[in-house]
Amino acid sequence: MITEQGRILELLLSGRFICQVSDEDAWRFLKTSGNTDKIETQLNVLNRTLASAAEGEVFYAAYQTLAEPERKVLGSQFQEISTNLLPLVEWLLLVQQAGGSDVPVTQGSALRLNELQSSIEDTPAFAEQLEKISRYRLFGSTSTHLEGQLKQVFKRLTDLGYLLKPNQDKQIYLGTGKIEYLYEVIRFIDETEALSLAEQAEQSVQQGNLL
Amino acid sequence: MNQNLHQAGVKLLNALSRHSELIMQVYLSGTLQESKYSPKVIESLVKQGILWRPEAEAELRLKNAVRNLLESSLQDERNRQVDANIGSALASLKTLAQHYKEALEHGRFAESEAHLSDLTEHVYGLTESLANNVRVLFSRINNEFGYVSSIDAKIRENELAQGQVSDLLKQLELFRFDELSTVAGSHRELRHLLVVALQQCFSRVTQELAIVQARLLELLGRFREFRGRTRLLKGFVLHMEQKPDFAPGNYYNLTQVTMLFNVADKMIKPAAVDVNRVEHEQELQQIVGSIKSLHRANKGYQPERAAQQIHVEQQSSVEFAEDLLKNAVEDYFCRVIDSGKRITALDYYQENKLEFDPEAWIYQVIGGYQGLTSEEQAYFAIETSGEPHPIYNGNFIIRDVELGLR
């Protein structure tokens, strides 16, 4: 029998993001300060350290010291993140707009595939957007049908850990903490590159109003 | 007078129930579609003060009192109006209390009774309207301003609600319980109404308003967070549209890599089997036992097993020969019947110069005899001639058969 601590260690070492949605027990365990120390010492043996993002909503394993091989891994990972950023952001916006409530997708958001599908079917602009998104290499859909595209996108996102399907029989997905992580990545890039993305968006809205 | 009032009230309520369809249509759509209902009905409703025309050219609308009644009874969340005119309500309470005291002093008990019931009505009306206002605010918070769709609208609604809460709180400050208790003096009924009932209501409402205010602030924070996120996403898409070749700098090569991009690679792989562990023996055996041995080696393409076309042809020549033999046997039987003599099969064979194999011929004759029904068999006598096998005991070799009539 594996202990709770061992189970969490295994999750972390297999590159998982632990949040309240994906694994509440593990998340609560890590939230307790005494437990984090125990996990931390064990991770340190393997040159890992416990990292958290989005104000302690997500935990994952990071490297403790970075030498050449570690940097290489991070480099390829970063390449992947930055190429996947645009498809993911476009998908987030599509779901937000098609959802009808104008609420961004966050950790714990419930996405009902059927509702989303009918809303996208009714609006040709959404359908076009979905088609474009599903063609990105990240999702790699070759389907010509809207349903196939949507399912493929959601399947890939579940594989990547952004979504969770609590009940295998129902087409309802939950957003995980990795989505929060994604927001933080965008925010970080926004700040470091001084892109002032929010201002750009606001300006374009105002200009749209003028037009 | 009282009787008249009663009758008029009943008449009004009857009118409301009789034309409930029409009233609900006006309530939900705002104005009346005059073409759908008869002018007579509309006119009577206007007369009774249920419908009214704000301007000469405008469409008919529901009177505010009726609308309020429906909103508060149906707990309709669209009702956003918070009516907070506590100052004037309090002033009227004080006036009524003065009337009551004066009437008592002069011994006009019937009049004082009327004033007291009026006062009671006003006090409870005030407490009810306060409770109603708080309820309206709560119901809007509870579904997070679900009646408007965009985040910006939600933020505006939230700001409106916050303004209403602070208005209500300001109005509540007008409650001066010391003044009210002086007004009530030592009259038991007045003290109960003006001090006890109002104080209870006051403390409940202030408590609830504090909660409402906290919830509103929390919601506003969340909405702002949502708006921030949406703008971030939209801004990113815009930025990528304007500069499609944008790529973030290589943060992973800095001396101090931010923890955000420091995600360790996965390293755990499944463990392997240790066959020398005694405690695992049972499980391993079970696993081995559940392995199915399949002897279906991949043999590749086998042309002889492939589906082939089957040619169905009539095998006429074989049937023909058999028929010939059968006909010959029948002729032989007929010959026996016609001649009435005993004829051996081989004699007949030679006589007619038949071309079959003699052995097959004899077989066919025996078969032909056996093939007859028992009734027909009874007409014939069949005798075999031959000798026992010299070596194998009990075997009899038939050289010929002789057929005759019985």
Coordinates of C-alpha atoms in Angstrom, one line a residue:
Chain A
M1 CA 0.0 0.0 0.0
I2 CA 1.3 3.4 -1.0
T3 CA 0.9 6.2 1.6
E4 CA -0.8 9.4 0.8
Q5 CA 2.5 11.1 0.8
G6 CA 3.9 8.6 -1.6
R7 CA 1.0 8.9 -3.9
I8 CA 1.4 12.7 -4.0
L9 CA 5.1 12.3 -4.6
E10 CA 4.3 10.0 -7.5
L11 CA 1.9 12.5 -8.9
L12 CA 4.4 15.3 -8.7
L13 CA 7.2 13.3 -10.2
S14 CA 5.0 12.2 -13.1
G15 CA 4.7 15.8 -14.1
R16 CA 1.1 16.3 -12.9
F17 CA -0.4 19.6 -11.8
I18 CA -2.2 19.2 -8.6
C19 CA -5.2 21.5 -7.9
Q20 CA -8.5 21.4 -6.0
V21 CA -10.4 20.1 -9.0
S22 CA -8.0 17.4 -10.2
D23 CA -7.2 15.9 -6.8
E24 CA -8.7 17.6 -3.8
D25 CA -7.1 15.3 -1.2
A26 CA -3.6 15.8 -2.6
W27 CA -4.2 19.5 -2.9
R28 CA -5.4 19.8 0.8
F29 CA -2.4 17.7 1.8
L30 CA 0.0 20.1 0.1
K31 CA -1.8 23.1 1.6
T32 CA -0.8 22.0 5.1
S33 CA 2.5 23.5 5.8
G34 CA 4.0 20.5 7.8
N35 CA 3.3 18.2 4.9
T36 CA 5.0 20.4 2.3
D37 CA 8.3 20.2 4.2
K38 CA 8.2 16.4 4.1
I39 CA 7.4 16.3 0.4
E40 CA 10.0 19.0 -0.2
T41 CA 12.9 17.0 1.4
Q42 CA 12.0 14.0 -0.7
L43 CA 11.8 16.0 -3.9
N44 CA 15.2 17.6 -3.1
V45 CA 16.8 14.2 -3.4
L46 CA 15.9 14.1 -7.0
N47 CA 16.8 17.7 -7.7
R48 CA 13.2 18.7 -7.6
T49 CA 11.3 21.3 -5.5
L50 CA 7.7 21.9 -4.9
A51 CA 6.4 24.9 -6.8
S52 CA 3.0 26.5 -6.8
A53 CA 1.3 29.0 -9.1
A54 CA -1.9 31.0 -9.2
E55 CA -1.7 32.0 -5.5
G56 CA -1.3 28.5 -4.3
E57 CA -4.1 27.0 -6.4
V58 CA -1.8 24.7 -8.4
F59 CA 1.2 22.6 -7.2
Y60 CA 3.8 21.0 -9.4
A61 CA 7.4 19.8 -9.3
A62 CA 10.2 22.2 -10.5
Y63 CA 13.9 21.7 -10.8
Q64 CA 15.9 22.7 -7.8
T65 CA 19.1 23.6 -9.6
L66 CA 19.4 24.2 -13.3
A67 CA 22.3 22.7 -15.2
E68 CA 22.7 22.2 -18.9
P69 CA 20.4 19.2 -19.3
E70 CA 17.6 20.8 -17.2
R71 CA 17.8 23.9 -19.2
K72 CA 17.4 21.9 -22.3
V73 CA 14.2 20.3 -21.0
L74 CA 12.9 23.7 -20.0
G75 CA 13.8 25.1 -23.3
S76 CA 11.8 22.6 -25.3
Q77 CA 8.9 22.9 -22.8
F78 CA 8.9 26.6 -23.2
Q79 CA 8.8 26.3 -27.0
E80 CA 5.8 24.1 -26.6
I81 CA 4.0 26.5 -24.3
S82 CA 4.6 29.5 -26.4
T83 CA 3.4 27.8 -29.6
N84 CA 0.4 26.4 -27.9
L85 CA -0.5 29.7 -26.3
L86 CA -2.5 31.2 -29.2
P87 CA -4.7 28.1 -29.8
L88 CA -5.4 27.9 -26.1
V89 CA -6.3 31.5 -25.8
E90 CA -8.5 31.4 -28.8
W91 CA -10.2 28.4 -27.4
L92 CA -10.8 30.1 -24.1
L93 CA -12.3 33.1 -25.8
L94 CA -14.5 30.9 -28.0
V95 CA -15.9 29.0 -25.0
Q96 CA -16.4 32.2 -23.1
Q97 CA -18.3 33.8 -25.9
A98 CA -20.3 30.8 -26.9
G99 CA -21.1 30.0 -23.3
G100 CA -23.5 33.0 -23.2
S101 CA -22.7 34.1 -19.7
D102 CA -19.5 36.0 -20.7
V103 CA -17.7 34.5 -17.8
P104 CA -14.1 33.4 -18.5
V105 CA -13.2 29.7 -18.1
T106 CA -11.5 29.2 -14.8
Q107 CA -10.6 26.4 -12.5
G108 CA -13.8 24.6 -11.6
S109 CA -15.9 26.0 -14.5
A110 CA -18.3 23.4 -15.8
L111 CA -18.4 23.1 -19.6
R112 CA -21.3 21.2 -21.1
L113 CA -20.3 20.0 -24.5
N114 CA -23.9 19.7 -25.8
E115 CA -24.8 23.2 -24.9
L116 CA -21.6 24.5 -26.3
Q117 CA -22.2 22.6 -29.5
S118 CA -25.6 23.9 -30.1
S119 CA -24.6 27.4 -29.4
I120 CA -21.6 27.1 -31.9
E121 CA -23.9 25.5 -34.4
D122 CA -26.3 28.4 -34.3
T123 CA -23.6 31.0 -34.9
P124 CA -21.6 30.6 -38.1
A125 CA -18.8 32.9 -36.8
F126 CA -18.3 30.5 -33.8
A127 CA -18.3 27.5 -36.1
E128 CA -15.6 29.2 -38.3
Q129 CA -13.5 30.0 -35.3
L130 CA -13.8 26.4 -34.0
E131 CA -12.8 25.1 -37.4
K132 CA -9.7 27.3 -37.3
I133 CA -8.8 26.3 -33.7
S134 CA -9.2 22.6 -34.3
R135 CA -6.8 22.8 -37.2
Y136 CA -3.9 23.9 -35.0
R137 CA -1.2 21.3 -34.5
L138 CA -2.0 21.3 -30.8
F139 CA -5.5 19.8 -31.5
G140 CA -4.8 18.3 -34.9
S141 CA -8.4 17.6 -35.9
T142 CA -9.0 16.5 -39.5
S143 CA -12.7 16.2 -39.0
T144 CA -15.0 18.2 -41.3
H145 CA -17.9 18.0 -38.8
L146 CA -18.4 20.4 -36.1
E147 CA -19.1 17.7 -33.5
G148 CA -15.9 15.9 -34.4
Q149 CA -13.8 19.0 -34.2
L150 CA -15.3 20.0 -30.8
K151 CA -14.8 16.5 -29.4
Q152 CA -11.2 16.3 -30.6
V153 CA -10.4 19.7 -29.0
F154 CA -11.9 18.7 -25.7
K155 CA -10.2 15.3 -25.8
R156 CA -6.8 16.9 -26.4
L157 CA -7.4 19.4 -23.6
T158 CA -8.3 16.6 -21.3
D159 CA -5.1 14.7 -22.2
L160 CA -3.1 17.8 -21.6
G161 CA -4.6 18.3 -18.2
Y162 CA -6.5 21.5 -18.8
L163 CA -9.8 19.8 -18.5
L164 CA -11.2 17.0 -16.5
K165 CA -14.1 14.7 -17.3
P166 CA -15.5 13.6 -13.9
N167 CA -18.1 11.2 -15.3
Q168 CA -17.1 9.2 -18.3
D169 CA -20.7 8.8 -19.5
K170 CA -21.5 12.5 -19.4
Q171 CA -20.1 15.2 -21.7
I172 CA -19.4 17.6 -18.9
Y173 CA -15.9 18.9 -18.4
L174 CA -14.3 20.8 -15.5
G175 CA -11.6 23.3 -15.9
T176 CA -8.5 22.4 -13.8
G177 CA -5.9 24.5 -12.1
K178 CA -3.8 24.3 -15.2
I179 CA -6.0 26.9 -16.8
E180 CA -5.1 29.2 -13.9
Y181 CA -1.5 28.4 -14.6
L182 CA -2.1 29.3 -18.3
Y183 CA -3.5 32.7 -17.3
E184 CA -0.5 33.3 -15.1
V185 CA 1.8 32.5 -18.0
I186 CA 0.1 35.0 -20.2
R187 CA 0.1 37.6 -17.4
F188 CA 3.9 37.0 -16.9
I189 CA 4.6 37.4 -20.6
D190 CA 2.4 40.5 -20.7
E191 CA 4.4 42.1 -17.8
T192 CA 7.9 41.0 -18.9
E193 CA 7.5 42.0 -22.5
A194 CA 5.5 45.1 -21.5
L195 CA 2.8 44.3 -24.0
S196 CA 0.0 46.0 -22.0
L197 CA -2.5 43.5 -23.4
A198 CA -5.4 44.6 -21.3
E199 CA -5.0 48.2 -22.5
Q200 CA -4.8 47.1 -26.1
A201 CA -8.1 45.2 -25.7
E202 CA -9.8 48.2 -24.1
Q203 CA -8.6 50.6 -26.8
S204 CA -9.9 48.3 -29.5
V205 CA -13.3 48.1 -27.8
Q206 CA -13.4 51.9 -27.6
Q207 CA -12.4 52.3 -31.2
G208 CA -15.0 49.7 -32.1
N209 CA -17.6 51.9 -30.3
L210 CA -16.5 54.9 -32.2
L211 CA -16.8 53.1 -35.5
Chain B
M1 CA -69.5 54.2 3.2
N2 CA -67.7 51.2 4.5
Q3 CA -70.1 49.0 2.6
N4 CA -69.4 50.9 -0.6
L5 CA -65.7 50.6 -0.1
H6 CA -66.0 46.9 0.4
Q7 CA -68.1 46.4 -2.7
A8 CA -65.7 48.5 -4.8
G9 CA -62.7 46.5 -3.6
V10 CA -64.4 43.2 -4.4
K11 CA -65.3 44.6 -7.8
L12 CA -61.7 45.6 -8.5
L13 CA -60.3 42.2 -7.4
N14 CA -62.8 40.5 -9.6
A15 CA -61.8 42.6 -12.5
L16 CA -58.2 41.6 -11.8
S17 CA -58.9 37.9 -11.8
R18 CA -61.3 38.1 -14.8
H19 CA -58.6 39.8 -17.0
S20 CA -55.6 38.1 -15.5
E21 CA -54.4 37.0 -18.9
L22 CA -54.4 40.6 -20.2
I23 CA -52.7 41.9 -17.0
M24 CA -49.9 39.3 -17.1
Q25 CA -49.3 40.1 -20.8
V26 CA -49.0 43.8 -20.0
Y27 CA -46.8 43.0 -16.9
L28 CA -44.4 40.8 -19.0
S29 CA -44.2 42.9 -22.2
G30 CA -44.6 46.4 -20.6
T31 CA -47.4 47.7 -22.8
L32 CA -50.8 46.5 -23.9
Q33 CA -51.4 45.1 -27.4
E34 CA -54.7 46.9 -27.8
S35 CA -55.8 45.1 -30.9
K36 CA -55.9 41.7 -29.1
Y37 CA -58.5 42.7 -26.6
S38 CA -61.9 44.2 -26.8
P39 CA -62.1 48.0 -26.3
K40 CA -64.8 47.6 -23.7
V41 CA -62.7 45.5 -21.4
I42 CA -59.8 47.9 -21.9
E43 CA -62.0 50.9 -21.1
S44 CA -63.3 49.3 -17.9
L45 CA -59.8 48.5 -16.8
V46 CA -58.7 52.1 -17.4
K47 CA -61.6 53.3 -15.4
Q48 CA -60.8 51.1 -12.5
G49 CA -57.2 52.4 -12.4
I50 CA -55.5 49.2 -13.4
L51 CA -54.3 50.4 -16.7
W52 CA -53.3 54.0 -17.6
R53 CA -52.1 56.0 -20.6
P54 CA -49.0 58.0 -19.7
E55 CA -49.4 60.3 -22.7
A56 CA -52.0 60.8 -25.3
E57 CA -50.2 58.9 -28.0
A58 CA -48.5 56.4 -25.8
E59 CA -49.6 52.8 -25.3
L60 CA -51.4 51.6 -22.2
R61 CA -49.4 50.5 -19.3
L62 CA -50.0 48.8 -15.9
K63 CA -50.5 51.1 -13.0
N64 CA -47.5 51.2 -10.7
A65 CA -49.4 49.9 -7.7
V66 CA -50.5 46.8 -9.6
R67 CA -47.0 46.2 -11.0
N68 CA -45.6 46.5 -7.4
L69 CA -48.1 44.0 -6.2
L70 CA -47.1 41.5 -8.8
E71 CA -43.4 42.1 -8.4
S72 CA -43.4 41.6 -4.6
S73 CA -45.7 38.6 -4.7
L74 CA -43.9 36.9 -7.5
Q75 CA -40.5 37.8 -6.1
D76 CA -39.6 38.9 -9.6
E77 CA -35.9 39.6 -9.8
R78 CA -36.4 42.3 -12.5
N79 CA -37.6 44.5 -9.7
R80 CA -34.6 46.7 -9.1
Q81 CA -36.3 49.5 -7.4
V82 CA -35.5 50.0 -3.8
D83 CA -37.9 52.4 -2.2
A84 CA -36.3 54.0 0.8
N85 CA -38.4 56.9 2.0
I86 CA -38.1 56.1 5.7
G87 CA -38.0 59.8 6.7
S88 CA -41.6 60.6 5.7
A89 CA -42.8 57.2 7.0
L90 CA -41.4 58.0 10.4
A91 CA -42.9 61.5 10.4
S92 CA -46.3 60.0 9.6
L93 CA -45.9 57.5 12.4
K94 CA -45.1 60.2 14.9
T95 CA -48.2 62.2 13.7
L96 CA -50.5 59.2 14.1
A97 CA -49.1 58.5 17.5
Q98 CA -49.9 62.1 18.5
H99 CA -53.5 61.7 17.2
Y100 CA -53.9 58.5 19.2
K101 CA -52.6 60.1 22.4
E102 CA -54.8 63.2 22.0
A103 CA -57.9 61.0 21.4
L104 CA -57.2 59.0 24.5
E105 CA -56.7 62.1 26.6
H106 CA -60.1 63.4 25.5
G107 CA -61.7 60.0 26.1
R108 CA -62.7 59.5 22.5
F109 CA -62.0 55.8 22.5
A110 CA -63.6 54.9 19.2
E111 CA -61.5 57.4 17.4
S112 CA -58.3 56.3 19.3
E113 CA -59.0 52.8 18.2
A114 CA -59.1 53.8 14.6
H115 CA -55.9 55.8 15.0
L116 CA -54.2 52.8 16.6
S117 CA -55.1 50.4 13.8
D118 CA -53.9 53.0 11.3
L119 CA -50.6 53.3 13.1
T120 CA -50.2 49.5 13.3
E121 CA -50.8 49.3 9.6
H122 CA -48.1 51.9 9.0
V123 CA -45.6 50.3 11.2
Y124 CA -46.0 46.9 9.7
G125 CA -46.0 48.5 6.3
L126 CA -42.7 50.1 7.0
T127 CA -41.1 46.9 8.4
E128 CA -42.4 44.9 5.4
S129 CA -41.1 47.4 2.8
L130 CA -37.7 47.3 4.5
A131 CA -37.6 43.5 4.6
N132 CA -38.7 43.5 1.0
N133 CA -36.0 45.9 -0.1
V134 CA -33.3 43.7 1.5
R135 CA -34.9 40.6 -0.1
V136 CA -34.8 42.3 -3.5
L137 CA -31.1 43.0 -3.1
F138 CA -30.4 39.5 -2.0
S139 CA -32.2 37.8 -4.8
R140 CA -30.1 39.8 -7.3
I141 CA -26.9 38.9 -5.6
N142 CA -27.8 35.2 -5.3
N143 CA -28.0 34.7 -9.0
E144 CA -25.1 37.0 -9.6
F145 CA -27.1 39.5 -11.7
G146 CA -28.0 36.7 -14.0
Y147 CA -30.5 38.8 -15.8
V148 CA -27.8 40.7 -17.7
S149 CA -25.3 38.8 -19.8
S150 CA -22.1 40.7 -20.1
I151 CA -19.6 41.3 -17.4
D152 CA -19.6 45.0 -17.9
A153 CA -23.4 45.1 -17.4
K154 CA -23.0 43.0 -14.2
I155 CA -20.5 45.5 -12.9
R156 CA -22.9 48.3 -13.6
E157 CA -25.7 46.4 -11.9
N158 CA -23.4 45.8 -8.9
E159 CA -22.6 49.5 -8.6
L160 CA -26.3 50.3 -8.7
A161 CA -27.0 47.8 -5.9
Q162 CA -24.2 49.3 -3.9
G163 CA -25.6 52.7 -4.2
Q164 CA -29.0 51.5 -3.1
V165 CA -27.5 49.8 -0.1
S166 CA -25.7 53.0 1.0
D167 CA -29.0 54.9 0.4
L168 CA -30.9 52.4 2.6
L169 CA -28.2 52.7 5.3
K170 CA -28.4 56.5 5.2
Q171 CA -32.2 56.3 5.6
L172 CA -31.9 53.9 8.4
E173 CA -29.9 56.4 10.3
L174 CA -33.1 58.5 10.5
F175 CA -34.4 56.1 13.1
R176 CA -34.2 57.9 16.4
F177 CA -35.3 55.5 19.0
D178 CA -34.9 58.0 21.8
E179 CA -37.4 60.3 20.0
L180 CA -39.7 57.4 19.3
S181 CA -39.7 56.2 22.9
T182 CA -40.5 59.8 24.1
V183 CA -43.4 59.9 21.6
A184 CA -44.6 56.5 22.8
G185 CA -44.5 57.6 26.4
S186 CA -46.0 55.1 28.8
H187 CA -48.6 53.7 26.4
R188 CA -48.2 50.0 26.2
E189 CA -49.5 49.6 22.6
L190 CA -47.5 52.5 21.3
R191 CA -44.3 51.3 23.0
H192 CA -44.8 47.9 21.4
L193 CA -45.3 49.3 18.0
L194 CA -42.9 52.2 17.9
V195 CA -40.0 50.8 20.0
V196 CA -40.1 47.0 20.0
A197 CA -41.4 46.2 16.5
L198 CA -39.4 48.9 14.8
Q199 CA -36.2 48.1 16.7
Q200 CA -36.4 44.4 15.9
C201 CA -36.9 45.3 12.2
F202 CA -34.1 47.8 12.3
S203 CA -31.5 45.5 13.8
R204 CA -32.4 42.7 11.4
V205 CA -32.2 45.0 8.4
T206 CA -28.9 46.6 9.4
Q207 CA -27.4 43.1 9.9
E208 CA -28.6 41.9 6.5
L209 CA -27.5 45.0 4.8
A210 CA -24.0 44.5 6.2
I211 CA -23.9 41.1 4.7
V212 CA -25.3 42.4 1.4
Q213 CA -22.6 45.0 1.3
A214 CA -19.9 42.5 1.9
R215 CA -21.3 40.1 -0.8
L216 CA -21.6 43.0 -3.3
L217 CA -17.9 44.0 -2.8
E218 CA -16.8 40.4 -3.1
L219 CA -18.9 40.0 -6.3
L220 CA -17.5 43.2 -7.7
G221 CA -14.0 41.9 -7.1
R222 CA -14.8 38.8 -8.9
F223 CA -16.4 40.6 -11.9
R224 CA -13.4 42.8 -12.1
E225 CA -11.1 39.8 -12.1
F226 CA -13.2 38.3 -14.9
R227 CA -13.0 41.4 -16.9
G228 CA -9.3 41.6 -16.4
R229 CA -8.9 38.0 -17.6
T230 CA -11.1 38.6 -20.6
R231 CA -9.2 41.7 -21.6
L232 CA -5.9 39.8 -21.2
L233 CA -7.1 37.1 -23.5
K234 CA -8.5 39.5 -26.1
G235 CA -5.4 41.6 -25.9
F236 CA -3.2 38.6 -26.5
V237 CA -5.2 37.6 -29.6
L238 CA -5.1 41.2 -30.9
H239 CA -1.4 41.4 -30.3
M240 CA -0.8 38.1 -32.2
E241 CA -2.9 39.5 -35.0
Q242 CA -0.9 42.6 -35.2
K243 CA 2.5 40.9 -34.8
P244 CA 2.1 37.3 -36.0
D245 CA 5.8 36.6 -35.5
F246 CA 5.8 37.6 -31.9
A247 CA 7.6 35.0 -29.7
P248 CA 8.3 35.5 -26.0
G249 CA 11.9 35.8 -25.0
N250 CA 13.8 32.8 -23.8
Y251 CA 13.2 33.1 -20.1
Y252 CA 14.6 29.6 -19.5
N253 CA 18.1 30.8 -20.3
L254 CA 18.2 33.5 -17.7
T255 CA 20.4 32.9 -14.6
Q256 CA 17.3 33.1 -12.4
V257 CA 14.5 31.2 -14.1
T258 CA 11.1 32.1 -12.8
M259 CA 9.3 29.2 -11.1
L260 CA 6.5 29.6 -13.5
F261 CA 8.5 28.1 -16.4
N262 CA 10.4 25.7 -14.2
V263 CA 8.3 22.6 -14.6
A264 CA 10.3 19.4 -14.1
D265 CA 10.0 16.7 -16.6
K266 CA 8.1 13.6 -15.6
M267 CA 10.4 10.8 -14.4
I268 CA 8.4 8.0 -13.0
K269 CA 8.1 4.9 -15.1
P270 CA 6.2 1.7 -14.2
A271 CA 8.1 -0.7 -12.0
A272 CA 9.1 -4.1 -13.3
V273 CA 8.2 -7.6 -12.0
D274 CA 10.4 -9.2 -9.4
V275 CA 9.8 -13.0 -9.8
N276 CA 11.9 -13.8 -6.8
R277 CA 9.6 -12.1 -4.3
V278 CA 7.8 -14.8 -2.4
E279 CA 4.9 -12.5 -1.3
H280 CA 4.0 -11.7 -4.9
E281 CA 3.8 -15.4 -5.9
Q282 CA 0.1 -15.6 -5.7
E283 CA -0.6 -12.5 -7.8
L284 CA 2.0 -13.4 -10.4
Q285 CA 0.5 -16.9 -10.7
Q286 CA -2.8 -15.4 -11.3
I287 CA -1.5 -13.1 -13.9
V288 CA 0.3 -16.0 -15.6
G289 CA -2.9 -18.1 -15.3
S290 CA -4.9 -15.4 -17.0
I291 CA -2.6 -15.3 -20.0
K292 CA -4.2 -17.0 -22.9
S293 CA -1.9 -18.9 -25.2
L294 CA -2.8 -18.1 -28.8
H295 CA -1.5 -20.4 -31.5
R296 CA -2.7 -18.2 -34.3
A297 CA 0.6 -17.4 -35.9
N298 CA 0.3 -14.8 -38.6
K299 CA 0.4 -17.0 -41.7
G300 CA 0.1 -14.2 -44.1
Y301 CA -2.0 -14.5 -47.2
Q302 CA -3.3 -18.0 -48.0
P303 CA -4.7 -18.1 -51.6
E304 CA -6.4 -21.4 -51.0
R305 CA -8.4 -20.0 -48.1
A306 CA -9.4 -17.0 -49.9
A307 CA -13.0 -16.6 -51.0
Q308 CA -13.5 -18.2 -54.3
Q309 CA -16.2 -18.3 -56.8
I310 CA -18.2 -21.5 -56.8
H311 CA -19.4 -22.9 -60.1
V312 CA -22.7 -24.7 -59.7
E313 CA -23.1 -27.1 -62.6
Q314 CA -25.6 -29.9 -63.0
Q315 CA -23.8 -33.3 -62.7
S316 CA -25.9 -34.7 -65.5
S317 CA -23.6 -37.5 -66.8
V318 CA -23.5 -39.3 -63.4
E319 CA -27.2 -39.1 -62.9
F320 CA -27.7 -40.4 -66.4
A321 CA -25.6 -43.5 -65.8
E322 CA -27.4 -44.3 -62.6
D323 CA -30.7 -43.8 -64.3
L324 CA -29.7 -46.3 -67.0
L325 CA -28.8 -48.9 -64.4
K326 CA -32.0 -48.3 -62.5
N327 CA -34.1 -48.6 -65.7
A328 CA -32.2 -51.8 -66.6
V329 CA -33.1 -53.3 -63.2
E330 CA -36.7 -52.3 -63.6
D331 CA -36.7 -53.9 -67.0
Y332 CA -35.3 -57.1 -65.5
F333 CA -38.0 -57.1 -62.8
C334 CA -40.7 -56.6 -65.5
R335 CA -39.2 -59.4 -67.5
V336 CA -39.4 -61.8 -64.5
I337 CA -43.1 -60.8 -64.1
D338 CA -43.9 -61.1 -67.8
S339 CA -42.2 -64.5 -68.3
G340 CA -43.1 -65.8 -64.9
K341 CA -39.8 -67.7 -64.9
R342 CA -36.8 -67.5 -62.7
I343 CA -34.0 -65.7 -64.3
T344 CA -30.6 -65.1 -62.8
A345 CA -29.2 -61.6 -62.9
L346 CA -26.1 -62.5 -64.8
D347 CA -28.1 -64.5 -67.4
Y348 CA -30.3 -61.5 -68.0
Y349 CA -27.1 -59.4 -68.2
Q350 CA -25.6 -61.5 -70.9
E351 CA -28.8 -61.9 -72.7
N352 CA -29.3 -58.2 -73.1
K353 CA -25.6 -57.5 -73.5
L354 CA -25.6 -54.8 -70.8
E355 CA -22.5 -52.7 -70.5
F356 CA -22.4 -52.1 -66.8
D357 CA -19.8 -53.5 -64.4
P358 CA -21.3 -56.9 -63.5
E359 CA -20.7 -56.4 -59.8
A360 CA -22.5 -53.1 -59.9
W361 CA -25.3 -54.7 -61.8
I362 CA -25.7 -57.4 -59.1
Y363 CA -25.6 -54.8 -56.4
Q364 CA -28.2 -52.7 -58.2
V365 CA -30.4 -55.8 -58.5
I366 CA -30.2 -56.5 -54.8
G367 CA -30.6 -52.8 -54.1
G368 CA -33.6 -52.7 -56.4
Y369 CA -35.2 -55.6 -54.6
Q370 CA -34.5 -54.1 -51.1
G371 CA -35.9 -50.8 -52.4
L372 CA -39.3 -52.3 -53.0
T373 CA -42.0 -51.9 -50.4
S374 CA -42.5 -55.0 -48.2
E375 CA -45.8 -55.6 -50.0
E376 CA -44.1 -55.8 -53.4
Q377 CA -41.2 -57.7 -52.1
A378 CA -43.7 -60.4 -51.1
Y379 CA -44.4 -61.1 -54.9
F380 CA -40.7 -61.9 -55.6
A381 CA -38.4 -64.5 -54.4
I382 CA -34.7 -63.7 -54.5
E383 CA -31.9 -66.3 -54.0
T384 CA -28.3 -65.7 -54.0
S385 CA -25.8 -68.2 -55.3
G386 CA -22.2 -68.2 -54.3
E387 CA -19.8 -69.7 -51.7
P388 CA -18.5 -68.9 -48.3
H389 CA -15.1 -67.1 -48.2
P390 CA -12.4 -69.7 -47.8
I391 CA -10.4 -67.8 -45.2
Y392 CA -12.6 -65.2 -43.5
N393 CA -15.3 -67.1 -41.6
G394 CA -18.9 -66.0 -42.0
N395 CA -18.3 -64.0 -45.1
F396 CA -20.4 -65.1 -48.2
I397 CA -19.3 -64.2 -51.7
I398 CA -22.3 -63.7 -54.0
R399 CA -21.6 -64.8 -57.5
D400 CA -25.1 -64.3 -58.8
V401 CA -28.7 -63.7 -57.8
E402 CA -31.8 -65.4 -59.1
L403 CA -35.1 -63.7 -59.1
G404 CA -38.5 -65.3 -59.5
L405 CA -42.1 -64.9 -58.7
R406 CA -43.4 -66.5 -55.6

